[in-house]
Coordinates of C-alpha atoms in Angstrom, one line a residue:
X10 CA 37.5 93.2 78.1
X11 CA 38.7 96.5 76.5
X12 CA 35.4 98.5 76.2
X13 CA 37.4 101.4 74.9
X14 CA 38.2 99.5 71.7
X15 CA 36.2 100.2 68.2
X16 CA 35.2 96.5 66.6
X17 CA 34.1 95.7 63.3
X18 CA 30.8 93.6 63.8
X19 CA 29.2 91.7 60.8
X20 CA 31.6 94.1 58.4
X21 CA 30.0 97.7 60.4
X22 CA 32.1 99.6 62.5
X23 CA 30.7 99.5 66.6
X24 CA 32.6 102.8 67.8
X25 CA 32.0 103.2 71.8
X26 CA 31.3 106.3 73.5
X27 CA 34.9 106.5 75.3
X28 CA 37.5 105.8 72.3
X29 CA 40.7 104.9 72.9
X30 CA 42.9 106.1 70.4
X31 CA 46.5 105.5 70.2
X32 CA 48.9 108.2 68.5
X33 CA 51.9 109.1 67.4
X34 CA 53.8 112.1 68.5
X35 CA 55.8 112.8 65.2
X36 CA 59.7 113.9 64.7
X37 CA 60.4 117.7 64.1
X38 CA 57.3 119.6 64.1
X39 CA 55.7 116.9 65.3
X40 CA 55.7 117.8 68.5
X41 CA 54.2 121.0 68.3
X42 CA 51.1 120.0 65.9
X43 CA 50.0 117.0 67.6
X44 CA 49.1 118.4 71.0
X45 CA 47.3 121.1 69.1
X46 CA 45.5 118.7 67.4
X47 CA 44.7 116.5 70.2
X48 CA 43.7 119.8 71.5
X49 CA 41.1 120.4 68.9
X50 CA 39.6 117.7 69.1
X51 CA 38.8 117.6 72.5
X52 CA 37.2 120.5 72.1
X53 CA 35.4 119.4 69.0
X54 CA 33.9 116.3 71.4
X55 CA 33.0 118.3 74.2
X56 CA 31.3 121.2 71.7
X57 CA 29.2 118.7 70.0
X58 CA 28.5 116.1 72.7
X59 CA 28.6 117.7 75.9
X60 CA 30.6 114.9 77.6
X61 CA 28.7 111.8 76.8
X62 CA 31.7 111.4 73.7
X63 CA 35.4 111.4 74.4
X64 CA 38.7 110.1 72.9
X65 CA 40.9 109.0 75.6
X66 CA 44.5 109.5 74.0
X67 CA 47.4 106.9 74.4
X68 CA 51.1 107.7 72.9
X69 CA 53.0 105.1 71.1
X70 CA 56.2 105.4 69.7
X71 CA 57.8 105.4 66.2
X72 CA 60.4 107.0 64.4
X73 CA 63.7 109.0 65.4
X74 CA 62.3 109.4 68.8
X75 CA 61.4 105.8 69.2
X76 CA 65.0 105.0 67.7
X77 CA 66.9 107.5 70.0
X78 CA 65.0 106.0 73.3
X79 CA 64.8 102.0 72.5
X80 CA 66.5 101.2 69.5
X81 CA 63.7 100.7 67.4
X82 CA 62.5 102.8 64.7
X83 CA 58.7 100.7 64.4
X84 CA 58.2 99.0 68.1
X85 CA 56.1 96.6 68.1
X86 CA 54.0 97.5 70.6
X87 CA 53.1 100.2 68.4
X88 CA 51.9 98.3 65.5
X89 CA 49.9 95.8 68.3
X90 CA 48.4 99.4 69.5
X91 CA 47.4 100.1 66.0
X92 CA 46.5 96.1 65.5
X93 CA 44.0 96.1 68.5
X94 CA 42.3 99.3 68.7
X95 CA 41.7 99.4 64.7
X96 CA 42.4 103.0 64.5
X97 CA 45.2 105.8 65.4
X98 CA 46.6 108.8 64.2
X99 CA 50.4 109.7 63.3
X100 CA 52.3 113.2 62.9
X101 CA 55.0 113.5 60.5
X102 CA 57.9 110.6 60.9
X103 CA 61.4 110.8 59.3
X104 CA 62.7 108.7 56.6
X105 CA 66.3 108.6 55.2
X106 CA 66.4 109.7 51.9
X107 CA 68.8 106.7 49.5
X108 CA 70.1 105.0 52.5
X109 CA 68.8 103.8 55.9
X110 CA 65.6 102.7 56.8
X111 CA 62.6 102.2 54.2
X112 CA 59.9 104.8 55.2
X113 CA 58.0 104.1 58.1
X114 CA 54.7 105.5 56.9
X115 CA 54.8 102.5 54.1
X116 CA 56.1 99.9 56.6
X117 CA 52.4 100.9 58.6
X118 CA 50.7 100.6 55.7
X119 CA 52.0 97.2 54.7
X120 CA 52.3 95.7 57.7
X121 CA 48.5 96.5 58.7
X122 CA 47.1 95.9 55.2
X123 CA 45.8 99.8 54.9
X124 CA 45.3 99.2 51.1
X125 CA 43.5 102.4 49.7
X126 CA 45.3 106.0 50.4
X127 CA 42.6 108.4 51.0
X128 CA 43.4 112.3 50.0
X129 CA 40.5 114.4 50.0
X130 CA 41.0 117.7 48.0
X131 CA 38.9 120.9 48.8
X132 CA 39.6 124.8 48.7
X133 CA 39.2 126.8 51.8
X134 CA 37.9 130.4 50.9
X135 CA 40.9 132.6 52.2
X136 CA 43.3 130.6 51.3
X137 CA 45.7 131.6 48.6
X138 CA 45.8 129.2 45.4
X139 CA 47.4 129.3 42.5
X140 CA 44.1 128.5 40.4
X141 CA 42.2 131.6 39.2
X142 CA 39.0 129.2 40.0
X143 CA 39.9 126.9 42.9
X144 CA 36.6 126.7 44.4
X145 CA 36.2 124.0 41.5
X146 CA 38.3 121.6 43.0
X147 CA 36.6 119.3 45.1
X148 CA 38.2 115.7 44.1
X149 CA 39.0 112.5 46.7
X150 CA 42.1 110.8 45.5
X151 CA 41.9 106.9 46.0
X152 CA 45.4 105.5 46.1
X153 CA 46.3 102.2 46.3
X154 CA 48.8 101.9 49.1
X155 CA 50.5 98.1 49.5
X156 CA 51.6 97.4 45.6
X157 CA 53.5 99.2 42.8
X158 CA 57.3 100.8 43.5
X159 CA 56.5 101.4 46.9
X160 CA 56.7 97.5 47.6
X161 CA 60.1 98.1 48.4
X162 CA 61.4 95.2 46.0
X163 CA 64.8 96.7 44.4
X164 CA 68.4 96.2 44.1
X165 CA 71.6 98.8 43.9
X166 CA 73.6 99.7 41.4
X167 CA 76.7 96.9 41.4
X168 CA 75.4 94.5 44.0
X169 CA 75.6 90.8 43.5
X170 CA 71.9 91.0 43.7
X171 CA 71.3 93.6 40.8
X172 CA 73.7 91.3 38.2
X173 CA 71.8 88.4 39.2
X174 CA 68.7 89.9 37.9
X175 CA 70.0 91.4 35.2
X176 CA 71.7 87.9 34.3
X177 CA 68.1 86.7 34.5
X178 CA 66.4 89.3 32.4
X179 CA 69.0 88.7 29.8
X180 CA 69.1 85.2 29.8
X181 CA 66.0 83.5 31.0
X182 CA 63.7 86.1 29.2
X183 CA 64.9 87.9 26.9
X184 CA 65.6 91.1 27.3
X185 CA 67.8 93.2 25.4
X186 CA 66.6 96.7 26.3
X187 CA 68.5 97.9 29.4
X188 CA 70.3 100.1 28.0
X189 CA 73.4 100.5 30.3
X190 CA 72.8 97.2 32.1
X191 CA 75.9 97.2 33.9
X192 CA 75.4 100.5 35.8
X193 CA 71.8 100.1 36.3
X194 CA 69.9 99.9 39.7
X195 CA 66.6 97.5 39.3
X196 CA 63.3 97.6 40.6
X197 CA 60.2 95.9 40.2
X198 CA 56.7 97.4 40.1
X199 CA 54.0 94.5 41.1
X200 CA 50.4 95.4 40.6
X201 CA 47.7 93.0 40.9
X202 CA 44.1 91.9 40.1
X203 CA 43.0 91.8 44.1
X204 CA 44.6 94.6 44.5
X205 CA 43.5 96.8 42.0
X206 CA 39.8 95.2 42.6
X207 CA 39.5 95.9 46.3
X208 CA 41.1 99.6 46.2
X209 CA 38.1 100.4 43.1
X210 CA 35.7 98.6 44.8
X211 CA 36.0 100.6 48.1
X212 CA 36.0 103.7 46.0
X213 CA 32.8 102.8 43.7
X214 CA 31.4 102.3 47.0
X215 CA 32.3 105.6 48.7
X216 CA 31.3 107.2 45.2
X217 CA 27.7 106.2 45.6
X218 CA 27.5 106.6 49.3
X219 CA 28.2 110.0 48.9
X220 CA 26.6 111.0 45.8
X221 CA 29.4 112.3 43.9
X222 CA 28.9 112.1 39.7
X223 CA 32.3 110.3 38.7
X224 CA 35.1 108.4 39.3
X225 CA 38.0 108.0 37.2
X226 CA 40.6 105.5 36.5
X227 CA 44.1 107.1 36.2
X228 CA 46.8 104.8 34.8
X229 CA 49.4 104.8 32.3
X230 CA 48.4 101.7 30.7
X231 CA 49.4 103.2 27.4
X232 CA 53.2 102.9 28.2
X233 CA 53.0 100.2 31.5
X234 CA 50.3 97.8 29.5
X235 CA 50.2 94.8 32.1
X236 CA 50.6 96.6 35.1
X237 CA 49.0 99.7 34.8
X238 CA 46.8 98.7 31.9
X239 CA 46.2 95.7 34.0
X240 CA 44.9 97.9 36.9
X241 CA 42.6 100.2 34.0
X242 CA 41.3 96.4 32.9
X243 CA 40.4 95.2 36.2
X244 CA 39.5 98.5 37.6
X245 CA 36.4 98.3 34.5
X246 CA 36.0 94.7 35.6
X247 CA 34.8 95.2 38.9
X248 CA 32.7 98.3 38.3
X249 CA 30.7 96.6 35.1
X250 CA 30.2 93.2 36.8
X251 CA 29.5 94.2 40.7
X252 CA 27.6 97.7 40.2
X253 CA 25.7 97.7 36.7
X254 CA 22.7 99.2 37.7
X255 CA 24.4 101.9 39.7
X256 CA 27.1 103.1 37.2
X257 CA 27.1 103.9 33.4
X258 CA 30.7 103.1 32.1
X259 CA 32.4 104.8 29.5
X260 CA 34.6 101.7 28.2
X261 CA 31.1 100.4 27.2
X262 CA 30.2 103.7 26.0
X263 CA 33.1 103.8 23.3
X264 CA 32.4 99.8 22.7
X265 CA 28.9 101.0 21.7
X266 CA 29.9 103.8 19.5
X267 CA 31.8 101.9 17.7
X268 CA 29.3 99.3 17.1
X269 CA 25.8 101.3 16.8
X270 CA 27.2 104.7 16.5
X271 CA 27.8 108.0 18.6
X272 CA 24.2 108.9 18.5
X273 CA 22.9 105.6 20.6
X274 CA 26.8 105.7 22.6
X275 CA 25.4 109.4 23.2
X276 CA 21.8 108.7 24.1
X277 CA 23.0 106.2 26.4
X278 CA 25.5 108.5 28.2
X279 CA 22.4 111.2 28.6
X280 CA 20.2 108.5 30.4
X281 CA 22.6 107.4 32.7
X282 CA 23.2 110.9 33.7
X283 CA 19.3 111.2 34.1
X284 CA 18.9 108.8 36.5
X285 CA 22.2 109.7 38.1
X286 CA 24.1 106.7 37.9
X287 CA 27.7 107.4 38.8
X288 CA 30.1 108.1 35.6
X289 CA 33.1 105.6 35.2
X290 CA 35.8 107.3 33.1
X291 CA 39.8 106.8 32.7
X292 CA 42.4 108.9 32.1
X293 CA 46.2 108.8 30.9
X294 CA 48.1 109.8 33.9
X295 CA 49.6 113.3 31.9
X296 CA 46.9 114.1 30.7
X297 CA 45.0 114.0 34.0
X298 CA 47.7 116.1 35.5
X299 CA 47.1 118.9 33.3
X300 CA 43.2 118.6 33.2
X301 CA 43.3 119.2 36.7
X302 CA 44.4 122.6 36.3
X303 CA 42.4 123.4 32.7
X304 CA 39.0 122.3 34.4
X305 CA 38.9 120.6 37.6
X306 CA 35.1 120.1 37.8
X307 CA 35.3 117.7 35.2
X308 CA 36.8 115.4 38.3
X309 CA 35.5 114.2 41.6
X310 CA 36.8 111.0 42.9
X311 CA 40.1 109.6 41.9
X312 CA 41.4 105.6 41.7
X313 CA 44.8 105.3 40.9
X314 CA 47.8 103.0 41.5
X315 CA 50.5 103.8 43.9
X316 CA 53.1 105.9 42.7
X317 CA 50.6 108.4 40.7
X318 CA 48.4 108.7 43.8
X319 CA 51.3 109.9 45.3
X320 CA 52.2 112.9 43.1
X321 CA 48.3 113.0 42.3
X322 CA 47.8 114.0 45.9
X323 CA 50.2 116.6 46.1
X324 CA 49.7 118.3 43.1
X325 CA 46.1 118.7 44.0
X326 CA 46.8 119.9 47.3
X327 CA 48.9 122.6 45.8
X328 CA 46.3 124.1 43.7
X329 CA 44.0 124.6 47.1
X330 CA 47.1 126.5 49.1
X331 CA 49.1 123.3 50.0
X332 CA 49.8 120.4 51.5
X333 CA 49.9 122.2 54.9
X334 CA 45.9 121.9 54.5
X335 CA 45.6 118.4 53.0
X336 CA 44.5 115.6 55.2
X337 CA 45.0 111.9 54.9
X338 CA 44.2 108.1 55.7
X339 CA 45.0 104.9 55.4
X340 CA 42.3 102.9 55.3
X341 CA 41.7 98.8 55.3
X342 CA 37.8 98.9 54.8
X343 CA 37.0 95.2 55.8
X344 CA 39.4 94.7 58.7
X345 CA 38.3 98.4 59.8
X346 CA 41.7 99.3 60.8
X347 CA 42.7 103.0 59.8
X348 CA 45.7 105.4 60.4
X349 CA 45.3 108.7 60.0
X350 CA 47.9 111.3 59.4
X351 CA 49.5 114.4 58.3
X352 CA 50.6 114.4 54.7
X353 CA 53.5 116.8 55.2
X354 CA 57.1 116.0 56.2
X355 CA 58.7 116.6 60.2
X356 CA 60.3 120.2 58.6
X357 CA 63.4 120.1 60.7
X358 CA 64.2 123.7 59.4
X359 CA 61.3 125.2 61.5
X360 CA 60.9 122.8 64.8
X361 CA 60.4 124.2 67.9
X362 CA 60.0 127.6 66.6
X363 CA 55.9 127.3 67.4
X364 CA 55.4 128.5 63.7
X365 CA 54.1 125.3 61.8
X366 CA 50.6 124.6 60.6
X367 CA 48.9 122.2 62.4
X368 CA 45.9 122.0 59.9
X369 CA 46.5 118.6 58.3
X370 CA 46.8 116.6 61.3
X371 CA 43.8 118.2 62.6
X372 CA 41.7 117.7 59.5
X373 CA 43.2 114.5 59.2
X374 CA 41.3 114.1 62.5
X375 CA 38.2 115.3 61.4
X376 CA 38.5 112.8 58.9
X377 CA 38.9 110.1 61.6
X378 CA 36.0 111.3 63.4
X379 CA 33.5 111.1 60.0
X380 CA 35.3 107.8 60.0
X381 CA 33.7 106.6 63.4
X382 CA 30.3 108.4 62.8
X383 CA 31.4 111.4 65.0
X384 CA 29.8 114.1 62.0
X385 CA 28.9 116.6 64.1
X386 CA 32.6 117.1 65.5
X387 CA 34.3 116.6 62.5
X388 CA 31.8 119.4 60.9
X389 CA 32.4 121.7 64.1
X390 CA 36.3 121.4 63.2
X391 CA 36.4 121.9 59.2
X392 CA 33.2 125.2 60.1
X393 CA 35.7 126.5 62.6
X394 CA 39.0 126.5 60.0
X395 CA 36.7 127.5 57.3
X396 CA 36.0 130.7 59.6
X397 CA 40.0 131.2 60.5
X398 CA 41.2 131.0 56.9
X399 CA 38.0 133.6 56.1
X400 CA 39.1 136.0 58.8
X401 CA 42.7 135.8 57.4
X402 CA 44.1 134.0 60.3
X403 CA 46.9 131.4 59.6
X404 CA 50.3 130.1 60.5
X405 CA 52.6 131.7 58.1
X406 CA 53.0 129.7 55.6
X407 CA 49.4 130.8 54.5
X408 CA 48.9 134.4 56.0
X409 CA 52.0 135.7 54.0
X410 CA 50.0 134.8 51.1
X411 CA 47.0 135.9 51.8
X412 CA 46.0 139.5 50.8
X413 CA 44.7 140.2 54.4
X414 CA 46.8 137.6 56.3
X415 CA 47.3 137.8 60.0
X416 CA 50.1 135.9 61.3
X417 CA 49.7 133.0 64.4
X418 CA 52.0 130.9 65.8
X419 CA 51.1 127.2 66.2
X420 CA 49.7 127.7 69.5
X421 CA 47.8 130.7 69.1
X422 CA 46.0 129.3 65.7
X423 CA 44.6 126.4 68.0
X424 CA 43.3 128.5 70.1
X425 CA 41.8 131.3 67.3
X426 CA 40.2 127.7 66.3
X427 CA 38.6 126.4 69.9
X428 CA 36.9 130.2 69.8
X429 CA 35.9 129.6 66.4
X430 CA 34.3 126.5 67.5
X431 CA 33.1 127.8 70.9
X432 CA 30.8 130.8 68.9
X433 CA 29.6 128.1 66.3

């Protein structure tokens, strides 16, 4: 028996003092920011535990490395690596862009059933933003990760395939407005009740454990009205009929207003708020996107379907200096099994040339450790950056921003961040 292995136990997480954990290297710059954060992490262990926790590291392979030795693009000993030990940790991996192979990051998440997306959102002081006020932006964006566009289910332009849809749109049900049918490329956006359910039920739930005010539905139902309305609908659902007591919801608020009156919808609103219950609000997906930027307190967690989590995320990560700082995971909260990763691409233009920013790989593991129950490293980590981004000290694609910036490489902002942790 593997004694190395995290296990799920009665639906809690048993996490053993030596943790395997498999990774991936990463194409491009991949090979530069996962040593460092391997690197940082170790040191994070040994800062905070003195020995008696470690993460014993095994590599696994994916990606154009993976392709260039074997063959094989997703080995399956990789996703069996992933499969056993529950969780890992990925750098960047290349996808084709309009031909080749469907991205590897989704085939992961499908394949393992990592259903919700998880972006936290924060501002580093130091860091440069484009935000006169981005020390208000403090939002964690829950995405659903297995449905919408990103199911992969779509047909080219001219293919047998794409006229025998349209053939069956036209005459099976209907529909008449494609407007140039014969040139058209199809695709199909599925979203679904369970779907939508267990993504906003994993993020009522991380609401409340945390203590955080709101969360908020953002859809397009207005345009989309069965899928994305659908996901708004059931998204209310579960929230009204499996956390009454602990959430006031603002679909019953307007119900009520309309019935008794703004005064009683009001009243109600002001003792939820009293006795703290978390605030369930949606948004149109356009006019969430420019909120964010007008006043970003109004937000704090984020459930959304697929393909608006995706530009959500990065949007958000740009008003706090990038997605160079913005962690990620993918996250299947009743198997237990989680991937986390670096939100950025492999930037070919700057590989090998020790200059890329490690940071969201390494607070991508810091995110993995708060995962496990490890708080104490992941805290010495995010104290430690906090301090290097204070100090002015960055890779360069912060530092040339910053009004005090001093340039490191790869390797020497790993280290400026072991010190940082070493004095803490």
């Amino acid at each position: 028996m593997d004694n190395s292995k995290l296990k799920i136990i009665n639906g809690r997480l048993t996490v053993p003092d030596r943790l395997t954990v498999p990774y991936i290297t990463g194409d491009g710059i991949g090979s530069e920011i996962t040593p460092a954060c391997r690197e940082a992490v170790d040191a994070a262990l040994l800062k905070a535990y003195r020995g008696t926790r470690s993460v014993n590291w095994i590599e696994v392979q994916a990606g154009e490395k993976s392709f260039r030795e074997n063959g094989e693009w997703l080995p399956c000993a990789t996703l069996d690596a992933f499969n056993g030990y529950l969780i890992g940790i990925k750098g960047p991996l290349t996808t084709p862009v309009g031909q080749g192979i469907r991205s590897i990051n989704v085939a992961l998440r499908q394949m393992l059933d990592l259903y919700v997306c998880l972006r936290p959102v924060r501002w580093f002081k130091g860091v440069s933003s484009p935000l006169k006020e981005p020390q208000k932006v403090n939002m964690t964006v829950f995405r659903e990760n297995t449905e919408d566009i990103y199911a992969g289910i779509e047909w080219d332009r001219g293919t047998p395939e794409a006229k025998k849809f349209l053939d069956f749109l036209r005459d099976e049900m209907g529909v008449t407005k494609i407007r140039f049918p014969e040139s058209s490329a199809f695709g199909v956006k599925p979203v679904s009740e369970e779907g939508t359910k267990r993504l906003v039920r994993a993020a009522i739930r991380y609401t409340l454990a945390h203590q955080l005010p709101s969360l908020t539905f953002v859809h397009k139902g207005n345009i989309m009205k069965f899928t994305e309305g659908g996901f708004n609908r059931w998204a209310y659902e579960v929230a009204e009929q499996e956390f009454g007591d602990s959430i006031f919801s603002m679909r019953l608020y307007r119900q009520t207003a309309l019935t008794c009156g703004t005064e009683i919808a009001g009243q109600m609103l002001q003792e939820a708020k009293r006795k703290k219950k978390v605030i369930i609000k949606d948004v149109i997906a356009d006019a969430f996107l420019q909120n964010t930027l007008l006043h970003p307190e109004d937000y704090s967690v984020i459930a959304t379907p697929n393909l608006n989590g995706d530009y959500i995320s990065d949007l958000l990560a740009a008003t706090v200096g990038g997605i160079g700082i913005s962690p990620g995971a993918n996250i299947n909260y009743l198997t237990g099994h989680a991937v986390f990763e670096a939100t950025h691409g492999t930037a070919p233009d700057i590989a090998g040339e020790n200059r890329a920013n490690p940071s969201s790989l390494i607070l991508s593991a810091a995110m993995m450790l708060e995962y496990i129950g490890w708080n104490e490293a992941a805290t010495l980590i995010i104290r430690a950056m906090e301090r290097c981004f204070t100090e002015g000290n960055a890779t360069a694609d912060l530092s040339s921003f910053m009004p005090d910036g001093k340039y490191l490489t790869t390797s020497r902002f790993r280290q400026a961040l072991i010190e940082n942790m070493n004095n803490l």
